[in-house]
mmCIF file of C-alpha atoms in Angstrom:
data_model
loop_
_atom_site.group_PDB
_atom_site.id
_atom_site.type_symbol
_atom_site.label_atom_id
_atom_site.label_comp_id
_atom_site.label_asym_id
_atom_site.label_seq_id
_atom_site.Cartn_x
_atom_site.Cartn_y
_atom_site.Cartn_z
ATOM 1 C CA MET A 998 50.370 13.316 -51.478
ATOM 2 C CA PRO A 999 49.240 16.883 -50.161
ATOM 3 C CA HIS A 1000 48.043 15.210 -46.831
ATOM 4 C CA ALA A 1001 51.502 13.710 -46.073
ATOM 5 C CA THR A 1002 52.992 16.949 -47.056
ATOM 6 C CA GLN A 1003 50.980 18.982 -44.587
ATOM 7 C CA HIS A 1004 51.792 16.625 -41.794
ATOM 8 C CA ALA A 1005 55.605 16.942 -42.687
ATOM 9 C CA ASP A 1006 55.336 20.714 -42.754
ATOM 10 C CA ALA A 1007 53.465 20.734 -39.486
ATOM 11 C CA ALA A 1008 56.242 18.497 -37.783
ATOM 12 C CA ASP A 1009 58.847 20.806 -39.227
ATOM 13 C CA ASP A 1010 57.057 23.826 -37.730
ATOM 14 C CA VAL A 1011 56.981 22.108 -34.407
ATOM 15 C CA VAL A 1012 60.785 21.197 -34.554
ATOM 16 C CA ALA A 1013 61.608 24.806 -35.471
ATOM 17 C CA GLY A 1014 59.492 26.078 -32.637
ATOM 18 C CA LEU A 1015 61.219 23.968 -30.131
ATOM 19 C CA ASP A 1016 64.670 24.828 -31.412
ATOM 20 C CA THR A 1017 63.507 28.745 -30.836
ATOM 21 C CA VAL A 1018 62.283 28.274 -27.402
ATOM 22 C CA LEU A 1019 65.111 26.150 -26.137
ATOM 23 C CA ARG A 1020 67.324 28.937 -27.129
ATOM 24 C CA GLY A 1021 65.347 31.616 -25.359
ATOM 25 C CA GLY A 1022 63.061 29.987 -22.729
ATOM 26 C CA PRO A 1023 61.317 30.084 -20.358
ATOM 27 C CA PHE A 1024 61.829 26.765 -18.890
ATOM 28 C CA HIS A 1025 58.170 25.675 -18.699
ATOM 29 C CA VAL A 1026 57.530 26.674 -22.330
ATOM 30 C CA ALA A 1027 60.502 24.784 -23.521
ATOM 31 C CA LEU A 1028 59.491 21.635 -21.544
ATOM 32 C CA ARG A 1029 55.870 21.836 -22.796
ATOM 33 C CA ALA A 1030 56.958 22.278 -26.343
ATOM 34 C CA ALA A 1031 59.539 19.223 -26.100
ATOM 35 C CA ILE A 1032 56.923 16.889 -24.759
ATOM 36 C CA ALA A 1033 54.472 17.976 -27.493
ATOM 37 C CA ALA A 1034 57.189 17.530 -30.074
ATOM 38 C CA ARG A 1035 57.670 13.924 -28.997
ATOM 39 C CA GLY A 1036 53.926 13.271 -28.617
ATOM 40 C CA LEU A 1037 54.259 11.792 -25.354
ATOM 41 C CA PRO A 1038 51.560 11.927 -22.780
ATOM 42 C CA LEU A 1039 52.716 12.762 -19.259
ATOM 43 C CA GLN A 1040 51.963 9.139 -17.866
ATOM 44 C CA ARG A 1041 54.531 7.961 -20.449
ATOM 45 C CA VAL A 1042 57.026 10.490 -19.501
ATOM 46 C CA GLN A 1043 56.749 9.612 -15.976
ATOM 47 C CA HIS A 1044 57.285 5.758 -16.975
ATOM 48 C CA HIS A 1045 60.495 6.775 -18.935
ATOM 49 C CA LEU A 1046 61.730 8.570 -15.732
ATOM 50 C CA SER A 1047 61.061 5.682 -13.598
ATOM 51 C CA ARG A 1048 63.332 3.667 -15.980
ATOM 52 C CA HIS A 1049 66.072 6.163 -15.382
ATOM 53 C CA GLY A 1050 65.757 5.688 -11.596
ATOM 54 C CA VAL A 1051 63.993 8.939 -11.107
ATOM 55 C CA LYS A 1052 60.568 9.270 -9.379
ATOM 56 C CA VAL A 1053 58.387 12.339 -10.235
ATOM 57 C CA GLY A 1054 54.599 12.430 -10.194
ATOM 58 C CA VAL A 1055 52.304 13.339 -13.032
ATOM 59 C CA THR A 1056 51.196 16.287 -11.096
ATOM 60 C CA SER A 1057 54.668 17.588 -10.700
ATOM 61 C CA LEU A 1058 55.268 17.203 -14.363
ATOM 62 C CA SER A 1059 52.090 19.130 -15.167
ATOM 63 C CA TYR A 1060 53.012 21.879 -12.735
ATOM 64 C CA TRP A 1061 56.467 22.251 -14.538
ATOM 65 C CA GLN A 1062 55.203 22.602 -18.002
ATOM 66 C CA GLN A 1063 52.472 24.961 -16.900
ATOM 67 C CA GLY A 1064 54.942 27.228 -14.899
ATOM 68 C CA ALA A 1065 52.988 26.703 -11.549
ATOM 69 C CA ARG A 1066 56.152 25.196 -10.071
ATOM 70 C CA ARG A 1067 59.837 24.899 -11.087
ATOM 71 C CA PRO A 1068 62.205 21.984 -10.311
ATOM 72 C CA GLN A 1069 64.898 22.936 -7.825
ATOM 73 C CA ARG A 1070 65.528 20.152 -5.356
ATOM 74 C CA PRO A 1071 68.488 17.561 -6.259
ATOM 75 C CA GLU A 1072 65.899 14.879 -7.194
ATOM 76 C CA SER A 1073 63.948 17.169 -9.495
ATOM 77 C CA LEU A 1074 67.187 18.362 -11.204
ATOM 78 C CA ARG A 1075 68.157 14.854 -11.913
ATOM 79 C CA ALA A 1076 64.726 14.461 -13.472
ATOM 80 C CA VAL A 1077 65.265 17.362 -15.721
ATOM 81 C CA ARG A 1078 68.744 15.901 -16.893
ATOM 82 C CA ALA A 1079 66.857 12.603 -17.500
ATOM 83 C CA LEU A 1080 64.226 14.597 -19.255
ATOM 84 C CA GLU A 1081 66.861 15.987 -21.878
ATOM 85 C CA GLU A 1082 67.739 12.425 -22.829
ATOM 86 C CA ILE A 1083 64.181 11.138 -22.957
ATOM 87 C CA LEU A 1084 62.966 14.086 -25.185
ATOM 88 C CA HIS A 1085 66.074 13.901 -27.322
ATOM 89 C CA LEU A 1086 67.364 17.252 -26.407
ATOM 90 C CA PRO A 1087 70.790 18.825 -26.295
ATOM 91 C CA ASP A 1088 72.655 18.261 -23.050
ATOM 92 C CA GLU A 1089 72.140 21.011 -20.573
ATOM 93 C CA SER A 1090 69.462 22.695 -22.540
ATOM 94 C CA LEU A 1091 66.768 22.535 -19.964
ATOM 95 C CA ILE A 1092 68.985 23.000 -17.038
ATOM 96 C CA ARG A 1093 70.541 26.050 -18.613
ATOM 97 C CA LEU A 1094 66.985 27.492 -18.832
ATOM 98 C CA LEU A 1095 66.467 26.895 -15.103
ATOM 99 C CA ALA A 1096 69.642 28.512 -14.403
ATOM 100 C CA ASP A 1097 68.930 31.496 -16.453
ATOM 101 C CA THR A 1098 65.563 31.875 -14.720
ATOM 102 C CA GLU A 1099 67.180 31.599 -11.372
ATOM 103 C CA GLY A 1100 69.582 34.476 -12.224
ATOM 104 C CA ARG A 1101 66.617 36.618 -13.278
ATOM 105 C CA ASP A 1102 64.589 36.111 -10.203
ATOM 106 C CA THR A 1103 67.339 37.606 -7.890
ATOM 107 C CA GLU A 1104 66.705 41.036 -9.733
ATOM 108 C CA PRO A 1105 64.988 43.322 -7.336
ATOM 109 C CA SER A 1106 62.541 44.279 -10.067
ATOM 110 C CA ARG A 1107 61.373 40.876 -10.492
ATOM 111 C CA ARG A 1108 61.026 39.657 -6.986
ATOM 112 C CA PRO A 1109 57.330 39.045 -5.927
ATOM 113 C CA ALA A 1110 55.910 41.772 -3.593
ATOM 114 C CA SER A 1111 55.120 39.605 -0.514
ATOM 115 C CA ARG A 1112 55.317 35.737 -0.612
ATOM 116 C CA SER A 1113 58.942 34.669 -1.779
ATOM 117 C CA TYR A 1114 59.358 32.182 -4.736
ATOM 118 C CA ARG A 1115 61.056 29.802 -2.236
ATOM 119 C CA SER A 1116 58.056 29.944 0.151
ATOM 120 C CA LEU A 1117 55.372 29.273 -2.656
ATOM 121 C CA LEU A 1118 57.747 26.435 -4.001
ATOM 122 C CA GLU A 1119 57.801 24.836 -0.496
ATOM 123 C CA ALA A 1120 54.073 25.257 -0.063
ATOM 124 C CA GLY A 1121 53.809 23.441 -3.666
ATOM 125 C CA ASP A 1122 55.887 20.557 -2.131
ATOM 126 C CA ALA A 1123 53.801 20.381 0.659
ATOM 127 C CA LEU A 1124 50.561 20.489 -1.343
ATOM 128 C CA GLU A 1125 51.688 17.501 -3.419
ATOM 129 C CA ARG A 1126 52.514 15.592 -0.360
ATOM 130 C CA LEU A 1127 48.934 16.328 1.347
ATOM 131 C CA HIS A 1128 47.178 15.520 -2.056
ATOM 132 C CA ALA A 1129 49.082 12.156 -1.990
ATOM 133 C CA GLU A 1130 47.833 11.220 1.528
ATOM 134 C CA LEU A 1131 44.380 12.000 0.270
ATOM 135 C CA GLU A 1132 44.967 9.860 -2.812
ATOM 136 C CA CYS A 1133 43.768 12.625 -4.937
ATOM 137 C CA PRO A 1134 43.873 11.854 -8.692
ATOM 138 C CA PRO A 1135 45.771 14.606 -11.008
ATOM 139 C CA ASP A 1136 42.349 15.108 -12.717
ATOM 140 C CA ASP A 1137 39.556 15.711 -10.030
ATOM 141 C CA GLY A 1138 36.761 15.335 -12.744
ATOM 142 C CA LEU A 1139 35.513 18.946 -12.455
ATOM 143 C CA HIS A 1140 35.507 21.885 -14.642
ATOM 144 C CA THR A 1141 34.931 25.239 -12.649
ATOM 145 C CA LEU A 1142 32.136 27.308 -14.321
ATOM 146 C CA GLY A 1143 32.329 30.140 -11.505
ATOM 147 C CA HIS A 1144 34.076 30.679 -8.260
ATOM 148 C CA HIS A 1145 33.340 33.464 -5.890
ATOM 149 C CA GLU A 1146 35.559 34.081 -2.825
ATOM 150 C CA ARG A 1147 35.093 36.499 0.220
ATOM 151 C CA VAL A 1148 38.059 37.260 2.174
ATOM 152 C CA ARG A 1149 37.698 39.062 5.614
ATOM 153 C CA ILE A 1150 40.674 41.017 7.278
ATOM 154 C CA GLY A 1151 40.232 41.784 10.906
ATOM 155 C CA GLY A 1152 40.919 44.570 13.113
ATOM 156 C CA ARG A 1153 44.503 43.353 13.847
ATOM 157 C CA ARG A 1154 44.982 43.371 10.018
ATOM 158 C CA GLU A 1155 44.868 39.555 10.062
ATOM 159 C CA LEU A 1156 43.434 37.172 7.473
ATOM 160 C CA LEU A 1157 40.336 36.131 9.572
ATOM 161 C CA GLY A 1158 39.153 33.779 7.006
ATOM 162 C CA ARG A 1159 37.354 33.251 3.611
ATOM 163 C CA GLU A 1160 34.284 31.817 2.273
ATOM 164 C CA SER A 1161 34.162 30.062 -1.331
ATOM 165 C CA GLN A 1162 31.280 29.211 -3.582
ATOM 166 C CA HIS A 1163 31.921 26.882 -6.344
ATOM 167 C CA ILE A 1164 29.753 26.222 -9.525
ATOM 168 C CA VAL A 1165 31.343 22.964 -11.139
ATOM 169 C CA ARG A 1166 30.583 20.775 -14.062
ATOM 170 C CA ALA A 1167 31.556 17.098 -14.079
ATOM 171 C CA HIS A 1168 33.230 15.682 -16.999
ATOM 172 C CA ARG A 1169 33.251 12.086 -15.988
ATOM 173 C CA ASP A 1170 31.051 9.738 -14.007
ATOM 174 C CA GLY A 1171 31.276 9.285 -10.169
ATOM 175 C CA VAL A 1172 32.555 12.559 -8.853
ATOM 176 C CA ASP A 1173 31.548 12.987 -5.334
ATOM 177 C CA ARG A 1174 34.125 15.273 -3.725
ATOM 178 C CA PHE A 1175 36.297 18.367 -4.032
ATOM 179 C CA VAL A 1176 39.628 19.016 -2.281
ATOM 180 C CA ALA A 1177 39.972 22.659 -1.007
ATOM 181 C CA VAL A 1178 43.434 24.307 -0.460
ATOM 182 C CA HIS A 1179 43.995 27.095 2.258
ATOM 183 C CA HIS A 1180 47.410 28.725 2.339
ATOM 184 C CA GLY A 1181 47.725 30.808 5.398
ATOM 185 C CA ASP A 1182 49.918 33.930 5.868
ATOM 186 C CA PRO A 1183 53.399 33.520 7.302
ATOM 187 C CA GLY A 1184 53.518 32.650 11.011
ATOM 188 C CA CYS A 1185 50.043 31.029 10.800
ATOM 189 C CA ALA A 1186 48.873 27.872 12.726
ATOM 190 C CA PRO A 1187 47.029 25.447 10.533
ATOM 191 C CA GLU A 1188 46.360 23.312 13.621
ATOM 192 C CA ARG A 1189 44.011 26.106 14.749
ATOM 193 C CA MET A 1190 42.137 26.589 11.404
ATOM 194 C CA ILE A 1191 38.585 25.518 11.187
ATOM 195 C CA VAL A 1192 36.696 24.352 7.990
ATOM 196 C CA HIS A 1193 33.066 24.807 7.536
ATOM 197 C CA ALA A 1194 30.955 22.925 5.130
ATOM 198 C CA LEU A 1195 28.101 25.349 4.443
ATOM 199 C CA GLU A 1196 26.090 23.991 1.659
ATOM 200 C CA ASN A 1197 25.656 20.897 -0.566
ATOM 201 C CA CYS A 1198 28.744 19.201 1.218
ATOM 202 C CA ARG A 1199 30.177 18.026 4.263
ATOM 203 C CA ALA A 1200 33.901 17.889 5.514
ATOM 204 C CA GLY A 1201 35.779 14.675 5.266
ATOM 205 C CA ARG A 1202 39.558 14.183 5.885
ATOM 206 C CA ILE A 1203 41.648 17.208 6.456
ATOM 207 C CA ARG A 1204 45.432 17.363 6.496
ATOM 208 C CA ARG A 1205 47.718 20.308 7.491
ATOM 209 C CA HIS A 1206 51.384 21.268 7.135
ATOM 210 C CA ASP A 1207 52.407 23.504 9.908
ATOM 211 C CA ASP A 1208 55.906 24.501 8.249
ATOM 212 C CA THR A 1209 54.339 26.086 5.224
ATOM 213 C CA GLY A 1210 50.761 27.105 6.394
ATOM 214 C CA VAL A 1211 49.012 25.002 4.035
ATOM 215 C CA LEU A 1212 45.806 23.090 4.760
ATOM 216 C CA VAL A 1213 43.811 20.899 2.448
ATOM 217 C CA ALA A 1214 40.197 19.659 3.135
ATOM 218 C CA GLU A 1215 38.211 16.931 1.457
ATOM 219 C CA LEU A 1216 34.675 18.138 0.813
ATOM 220 C CA LEU A 1217 32.191 15.342 0.215
ATOM 221 C CA PHE A 1218 29.083 15.916 -1.945
ATOM 222 C CA ASP A 1219 25.559 15.167 -1.213
ATOM 223 C CA THR A 1220 25.350 13.296 -4.483
ATOM 224 C CA ARG A 1221 27.672 11.297 -6.907
ATOM 225 C CA LEU A 1222 27.810 13.312 -10.151
ATOM 226 C CA ARG A 1223 27.631 11.946 -13.785
ATOM 227 C CA ALA A 1224 29.334 13.500 -16.667
ATOM 228 C CA GLY A 1225 27.811 16.838 -17.561
ATOM 229 C CA ASP A 1226 26.112 17.445 -14.309
ATOM 230 C CA THR A 1227 26.571 20.813 -12.727
ATOM 231 C CA PHE A 1228 26.873 21.420 -8.957
ATOM 232 C CA LEU A 1229 27.096 24.184 -6.343
ATOM 233 C CA PHE A 1230 28.623 23.877 -3.001
ATOM 234 C CA ARG A 1231 29.991 26.470 -0.569
ATOM 235 C CA TYR A 1232 32.507 26.157 2.410
ATOM 236 C CA ALA A 1233 34.561 28.453 4.646
ATOM 237 C CA VAL A 1234 37.835 28.520 6.351
ATOM 238 C CA GLU A 1235 38.399 30.132 9.764
ATOM 239 C CA ASP A 1236 41.957 31.293 10.135
ATOM 240 C CA GLY A 1237 42.972 34.443 12.069
ATOM 241 C CA THR A 1238 46.203 32.755 13.316
ATOM 242 C CA ALA A 1239 48.858 34.927 11.654
ATOM 243 C CA GLY A 1240 50.077 38.556 11.811
ATOM 244 C CA ALA A 1241 49.298 41.460 9.229
ATOM 245 C CA SER A 1242 47.971 40.189 6.033
ATOM 246 C CA ARG A 1243 49.203 42.072 2.872
ATOM 247 C CA GLU A 1244 47.781 40.113 0.041
ATOM 248 C CA TYR A 1245 45.318 37.301 -1.149
ATOM 249 C CA VAL A 1246 46.387 35.314 -4.156
ATOM 250 C CA ARG A 1247 44.383 32.496 -5.769
ATOM 251 C CA GLY A 1248 46.307 30.051 -8.134
ATOM 252 C CA PHE A 1249 44.776 28.018 -11.131
ATOM 253 C CA GLY A 1250 46.252 25.168 -12.685
ATOM 254 C CA ALA A 1251 44.174 25.202 -15.781
ATOM 255 C CA ALA A 1252 41.674 27.595 -17.407
ATOM 256 C CA GLY A 1253 38.406 27.859 -16.028
ATOM 257 C CA GLY A 1254 35.139 29.916 -15.766
ATOM 258 C CA GLN A 1255 34.578 33.131 -14.060
ATOM 259 C CA TYR A 1256 36.422 33.984 -10.871
ATOM 260 C CA ALA A 1257 35.225 36.852 -8.353
ATOM 261 C CA LEU A 1258 37.317 37.839 -5.295
ATOM 262 C CA GLN A 1259 36.107 40.302 -2.715
ATOM 263 C CA VAL A 1260 38.302 41.395 0.135
ATOM 264 C CA ARG A 1261 36.519 43.114 3.133
ATOM 265 C CA PHE A 1262 38.415 45.144 5.701
ATOM 266 C CA ASP A 1263 37.260 45.886 9.416
ATOM 267 C CA GLY A 1264 36.345 49.426 9.798
ATOM 268 C CA SER A 1265 39.004 50.004 12.414
ATOM 269 C CA ALA A 1266 42.066 48.947 10.212
ATOM 270 C CA LEU A 1267 41.655 50.135 6.656
ATOM 271 C CA PRO A 1268 44.571 49.950 4.203
ATOM 272 C CA LEU A 1269 46.114 53.014 2.371
ATOM 273 C CA ARG A 1270 45.550 51.500 -1.093
ATOM 274 C CA CYS A 1271 44.761 48.258 -2.876
ATOM 275 C CA HIS A 1272 45.740 46.773 -6.183
ATOM 276 C CA ARG A 1273 45.037 43.836 -8.349
ATOM 277 C CA PHE A 1274 47.712 41.717 -9.936
ATOM 278 C CA THR A 1275 48.298 38.497 -12.104
ATOM 279 C CA GLN A 1276 51.221 36.436 -12.189
ATOM 280 C CA HIS A 1277 52.081 33.607 -14.725
ATOM 281 C CA SER A 1278 53.844 31.380 -12.141
ATOM 282 C CA PRO A 1279 55.369 31.784 -8.806
ATOM 283 C CA ALA A 1280 58.830 32.468 -10.558
ATOM 284 C CA ALA A 1281 57.465 34.980 -12.939
ATOM 285 C CA PRO A 1282 57.175 38.850 -12.432
ATOM 286 C CA ARG A 1283 53.898 40.324 -11.609
ATOM 287 C CA GLY A 1284 51.856 42.161 -14.059
ATOM 288 C CA GLY A 1285 48.471 43.402 -14.918
ATOM 289 C CA ARG A 1286 48.605 45.826 -11.870
ATOM 290 C CA GLN A 1287 45.603 48.011 -11.446
ATOM 291 C CA GLU A 1288 44.635 50.084 -8.432
ATOM 292 C CA LEU A 1289 41.344 49.387 -6.730
ATOM 293 C CA PRO A 1290 39.244 52.037 -5.032
ATOM 294 C CA LEU A 1291 38.302 51.072 -1.474
ATOM 295 C CA SER A 1292 34.418 51.624 -0.953
ATOM 296 C CA ASP A 1293 33.918 53.732 2.148
ATOM 297 C CA HIS A 1294 30.531 52.369 2.710
ATOM 298 C CA HIS A 1295 31.513 48.599 2.051
ATOM 299 C CA ARG A 1296 34.919 48.855 3.306
ATOM 300 C CA SER A 1297 35.851 46.416 0.492
ATOM 301 C CA VAL A 1298 37.381 45.947 -2.890
ATOM 302 C CA HIS A 1299 36.937 43.280 -5.457
ATOM 303 C CA LEU A 1300 37.791 41.974 -8.976
ATOM 304 C CA VAL A 1301 36.183 39.815 -11.600
ATOM 305 C CA GLU A 1302 37.935 37.628 -14.164
ATOM 306 C CA PRO A 1303 35.356 36.662 -16.681
ATOM 307 C CA ARG A 1304 37.453 33.590 -17.607
ATOM 308 C CA VAL A 1305 40.728 32.531 -15.680
ATOM 309 C CA ARG A 1306 43.721 31.139 -17.175
ATOM 310 C CA SER A 1307 46.441 29.005 -15.692
ATOM 311 C CA GLY A 1308 48.517 31.124 -13.116
ATOM 312 C CA MET A 1309 47.741 33.592 -10.368
ATOM 313 C CA VAL A 1310 45.684 36.418 -9.658
ATOM 314 C CA GLY A 1311 45.047 38.356 -6.570
ATOM 315 C CA ILE A 1312 44.612 41.622 -4.682
ATOM 316 C CA GLY A 1313 47.350 43.262 -2.725
ATOM 317 C CA TRP A 1314 47.147 46.208 -0.230
ATOM 318 C CA GLU A 1315 49.369 48.646 1.935
ATOM 319 C CA TRP A 1316 49.084 49.413 5.381
ATOM 320 C CA GLU A 1317 49.829 52.896 6.857
#
């Protein structure tokens, strides 16, 4: 039976690949491989965890296996140990990979240039809580075809604000909103930030988390989309509430279309140099560094990603 033999061979390959990644990591790749090897959707994984007395959201599980977040709190570590049992893995296999990653993160050469891993993790936790308050589903029903951001840096070197234009396509019926996220610089004041709905949308509920500088805003569309419909909308966030800004980072939970980021500086406060960078996850080292020339005429720099992947991309700059 050649068909059955092919399936058996594929299953053996999956198991062999899982054994390899459990030995070498990283954690998120091992977790993703283990879940795939057992053929469990995340909803079932969440159900099994609840039977073990551990509450973890599907969004958190998705972030863990994408590398966008890493379990660190005691409850999260309990979930990891339960996952080892649920996924039929050797004891300590996933926990060990987390410990290994923690050790690597303390090496100076691997530390993020600006925001610390801890600050990003705390912001991720706050974002999950704010999304829960707005009852956001794990899948918002939208696929991004294009996203253009314009960031403004003021004369005090502060992040004045940003404007975003999205082109999206609905992949299910009934989509009528988008939840925007703004993460201010350290020391910012979210209660003083203002959200402006500029085109084809209006501002709905807004939630803020002062400790981490995270703001989420519900943007309500002027229409209810059907599967396959495309839609363009534009909004802005006024900030200007923190000190000197040194970078702007955009995270992507899943692959999407084109992303363009433009950072414009006030003529009285120009940086010495600018560069682009990428980062697979908050815990990962930064790569893809490339110097960006600052245009004397436009006082701005930009990057264009033809097709984004899960992870982070941004522009950093140095002041005199």
